[in-house]
Amino acid sequence: MKDLKKASPSQINHIAFIMDGNGRWAKQRLMPRLMGHKKGVETLKKVTEAVFERGIRHVSVYAFSSENKERPVEEVKNLVSLVKEYLKRELKNFVKNEIRLEFMGAIDYFPKDAQEIINDSIEKTAHFSEKVLNIALNYGAQDEIVRAVNLAKSTTHDITKEEFASFLYTKNLPPPDLIVRTGGDKRLSNFMLFQAAYAELFFLNTLWPDFNENELDDILSEFGNRQRRFGKV
Ligand code: FPP
């Protein structure tokens, strides 16, 4: 992906990441899966900073899918603890850097203390509008669409797709321009299925803990070279 034109950040409003490969990263090093997730949190911090530095204002990350609940109890507990630690530790940086936190998914599944931390990070950053970090927790796009249908039932007229989008968790965000999946699989795994309609998709073999700024820049360059026609000629 060399010698490609750089995408102007103004062309990109929103980038989303399916952060896959933490478990394999740890396994390759004969470490417990938790170590892969911990390294994954470090990558998350570096990558979100790099994205905002490049002038992209919205970042979404798939941190915990509704299907991840079926993982062994110990791993689910570890993931919830990592999310709590990350939010507690990073809140001062979110405030300092004026980053608004949003969440998508059924947050009421999480223990009370985790919900409190999540709500605290929403409240303390709600007044920021320039940069948004949207974290998918206990999220599934099919559930999100069904939820939106149920919310839309209260309307008495035929709704437009724009109105429908206002019933999704992402009502305050533009649709993703790019969705990047690390870890080698080429699928969306129930992530942002409505919002992804015109997103450019990038699938990398790199495992999430190894993903870095250089690869981000390669992706942004390639994005600049792709023609987005939105179904037109
Ligand atoms: C996929 O790797 C990754 C996840 C299920 C969780 C992603 C979570 C983090 C990066 C850390 C926690 C998040 C926050 C917001 C603090 P996998 O376990 O499916 O890897 P594998 O496919 O190699 O097994």
XYZ file of C-alpha atoms and ligand atoms in Angstrom:
257
model
C 0.000 0.000 0.000
C 2.780 2.429 -0.854
C 2.759 5.709 -2.794
C -0.916 6.252 -2.335
C -2.606 9.598 -1.998
C -3.292 10.563 1.643
C -6.969 10.831 2.558
C -7.822 14.250 3.797
C -9.154 13.876 7.343
C -12.053 16.096 6.315
C -13.256 13.189 4.122
C -13.449 10.930 7.141
C -15.975 11.601 9.865
C -16.049 8.260 11.559
C -13.811 5.194 11.752
C -14.829 1.978 13.498
C -12.709 -0.944 14.680
C -13.540 -4.593 15.231
C -10.669 -5.366 17.601
C -10.087 -9.063 16.976
C -7.126 -11.295 17.780
C -6.295 -10.607 21.437
C -6.643 -14.280 22.378
C -4.400 -15.509 19.547
C -1.806 -12.829 20.342
C -1.584 -14.191 23.898
C -1.623 -17.841 22.770
C 1.306 -17.236 20.403
C 3.254 -16.064 23.441
C 2.050 -18.902 25.687
C 0.287 -16.350 27.876
C -3.247 -16.412 29.327
C -5.896 -14.742 27.110
C -6.214 -11.956 29.683
C -2.736 -10.728 28.710
C -3.922 -10.365 25.109
C -6.898 -8.298 26.230
C -4.620 -6.138 28.426
C -2.322 -5.493 25.491
C -5.482 -4.824 23.451
C -6.449 -2.024 25.838
C -3.011 -0.408 25.308
C -3.561 -0.594 21.540
C -7.029 0.893 21.956
C -5.551 3.884 23.790
C -2.794 4.450 21.207
C -5.081 4.004 18.210
C -7.849 6.297 19.451
C -5.244 8.994 20.193
C -3.774 8.565 16.706
C -7.206 8.774 15.090
C -8.100 12.009 16.890
C -4.627 13.455 16.121
C -5.404 12.910 12.432
C -8.516 15.036 12.708
C -11.068 12.209 12.564
C -13.744 13.171 15.037
C -15.622 9.924 15.709
C -14.204 6.515 16.657
C -16.228 3.415 17.434
C -14.815 0.226 18.919
C -16.380 -3.212 19.339
C -15.254 -4.056 22.884
C -17.830 -6.645 23.964
C -20.418 -8.233 21.710
C -23.718 -9.637 22.946
C -22.299 -13.057 21.942
C -19.164 -12.543 24.066
C -21.383 -13.230 27.110
C -21.205 -16.914 26.145
C -17.449 -16.991 26.805
C -16.193 -18.698 29.999
C -17.339 -16.793 33.124
C -13.733 -15.970 34.066
C -13.035 -14.297 30.697
C -16.281 -12.278 30.841
C -15.367 -11.119 34.371
C -11.879 -10.155 33.181
C -13.233 -8.197 30.207
C -15.710 -6.303 32.414
C -12.894 -5.500 34.880
C -10.690 -4.228 32.047
C -13.468 -1.961 30.802
C -14.038 -0.587 34.326
C -10.307 0.015 34.914
C -9.891 1.634 31.504
C -12.816 4.031 31.997
C -11.761 4.966 35.541
C -8.140 5.498 34.510
C -8.818 7.373 31.282
C -11.689 9.625 32.385
C -9.363 12.510 33.279
C -7.759 12.252 29.831
C -11.143 12.193 28.099
C -12.073 15.381 29.971
C -8.671 17.010 29.353
C -8.809 16.191 25.641
C -12.513 17.056 25.354
C -13.608 13.615 24.183
C -17.273 12.677 24.589
C -17.932 9.078 25.587
C -20.862 7.222 24.081
C -21.836 3.589 24.494
C -23.916 1.268 22.406
C -25.424 -1.955 23.662
C -27.492 -3.301 26.540
C -25.534 -1.749 29.390
C -28.051 -2.970 32.013
C -26.496 -6.460 31.699
C -23.380 -5.251 33.527
C -22.972 -5.227 37.331
C -24.112 -2.056 39.135
C -20.571 -0.742 39.760
C -19.697 -1.074 36.056
C -22.932 0.720 35.087
C -22.064 3.536 37.506
C -18.620 3.979 35.944
C -20.127 3.957 32.456
C -22.793 6.518 33.427
C -20.189 8.682 35.149
C -18.048 8.789 32.003
C -21.129 9.695 29.938
C -22.169 12.508 32.322
C -18.690 14.010 32.760
C -18.062 14.215 29.001
C -21.582 14.897 27.693
C -20.867 18.572 26.958
C -18.043 17.849 24.491
C -18.895 17.752 20.803
C -15.639 17.833 18.802
C -14.433 14.270 19.451
C -16.461 11.168 20.263
C -15.346 7.718 21.400
C -18.224 5.269 21.008
C -17.731 1.934 22.796
C -19.869 -1.080 21.930
C -20.556 -3.078 25.088
C -22.897 -6.061 25.108
C -23.766 -4.905 21.600
C -25.301 -6.765 18.681
C -26.542 -5.021 15.542
C -29.545 -7.318 15.094
C -30.685 -6.551 18.668
C -30.099 -2.852 17.968
C -32.295 -2.966 14.854
C -35.084 -4.871 16.636
C -34.881 -2.371 19.515
C -35.183 0.484 17.009
C -38.224 -1.151 15.391
C -39.895 -1.403 18.799
C -39.095 2.234 19.619
C -40.363 3.314 16.194
C -43.715 1.595 16.853
C -44.815 4.601 18.884
C -44.811 6.740 15.725
C -48.085 6.923 13.833
C -46.682 7.619 10.356
C -44.447 5.714 7.917
C -40.929 6.636 8.994
C -37.968 7.508 6.757
C -34.587 5.828 7.028
C -33.245 8.998 8.662
C -35.932 8.774 11.360
C -35.205 5.075 11.772
C -31.522 5.894 12.316
C -32.568 8.202 15.147
C -33.754 5.126 17.065
C -30.335 3.443 16.846
C -27.684 3.765 19.580
C -25.635 5.806 17.112
C -28.272 8.535 16.723
C -25.683 11.238 17.516
C -22.979 9.911 15.188
C -22.460 10.061 11.419
C -22.332 6.634 9.714
C -18.852 5.041 9.699
C -16.784 5.841 6.592
C -14.440 2.960 7.342
C -14.750 -0.227 9.335
C -11.440 -1.920 10.117
C -11.327 -5.507 11.342
C -8.077 -6.986 12.613
C -7.429 -10.681 13.246
C -7.877 -12.174 9.775
C -11.623 -12.841 9.547
C -13.597 -11.141 6.793
C -16.987 -10.522 8.326
C -18.848 -7.904 10.335
C -19.941 -10.243 13.151
C -23.167 -8.376 13.961
C -21.462 -4.957 14.137
C -23.192 -1.778 12.886
C -25.161 -3.615 10.188
C -27.498 -0.685 9.453
C -24.818 1.987 9.750
C -22.306 0.068 7.578
C -24.365 0.418 4.370
C -21.726 2.519 2.553
C -18.703 2.011 4.789
C -15.406 1.000 3.201
C -14.306 -2.276 4.772
C -10.706 -3.116 5.659
C -9.729 -6.603 6.813
C -6.232 -7.098 8.201
C -4.387 -10.214 9.298
C -2.667 -8.215 12.046
C -3.838 -9.204 15.501
C -5.357 -6.260 17.391
C -2.556 -5.943 20.008
C -0.056 -5.533 17.125
C -2.089 -2.938 15.205
C -0.293 0.405 15.110
C -0.227 3.945 13.715
C 1.653 2.922 10.549
C -1.072 0.490 9.607
C -3.665 3.123 10.402
C -1.900 5.500 8.008
C -1.789 2.826 5.279
C -5.548 2.344 5.672
C -6.223 6.088 5.539
C -4.112 6.322 2.379
C -5.945 3.466 0.728
C -9.277 4.988 1.737
C -8.212 8.157 -0.086
C -7.740 6.098 -3.241
C -11.049 4.266 -3.123
C -13.914 5.817 -5.056
C -17.059 6.045 -2.998
C -20.025 6.253 -5.332
C -22.852 5.592 -2.839
C -24.666 3.605 -5.555
C -24.370 6.383 -8.159
C -22.202 6.379 -11.310
C -11.412 -10.063 20.350
O -10.308 -10.866 20.618
C -11.522 -9.028 21.321
C -12.494 -8.957 22.261
C -13.566 -9.934 22.443
C -12.513 -7.864 23.221
C -11.851 -6.592 22.824
C -11.514 -5.939 24.060
C -10.461 -5.149 24.317
C -9.516 -4.653 23.305
C -10.175 -4.740 25.697
C -11.308 -4.242 26.533
C -12.027 -3.075 25.969
C -12.093 -1.843 26.523
C -12.994 -0.823 25.937
C -11.308 -1.452 27.682
P -10.545 -12.402 20.824
O -10.513 -12.685 22.280
O -11.790 -12.846 20.128
O -9.275 -12.954 20.109
P -9.135 -14.332 19.331
O -10.068 -14.271 18.149
O -7.703 -14.328 18.916
O -9.472 -15.406 20.305
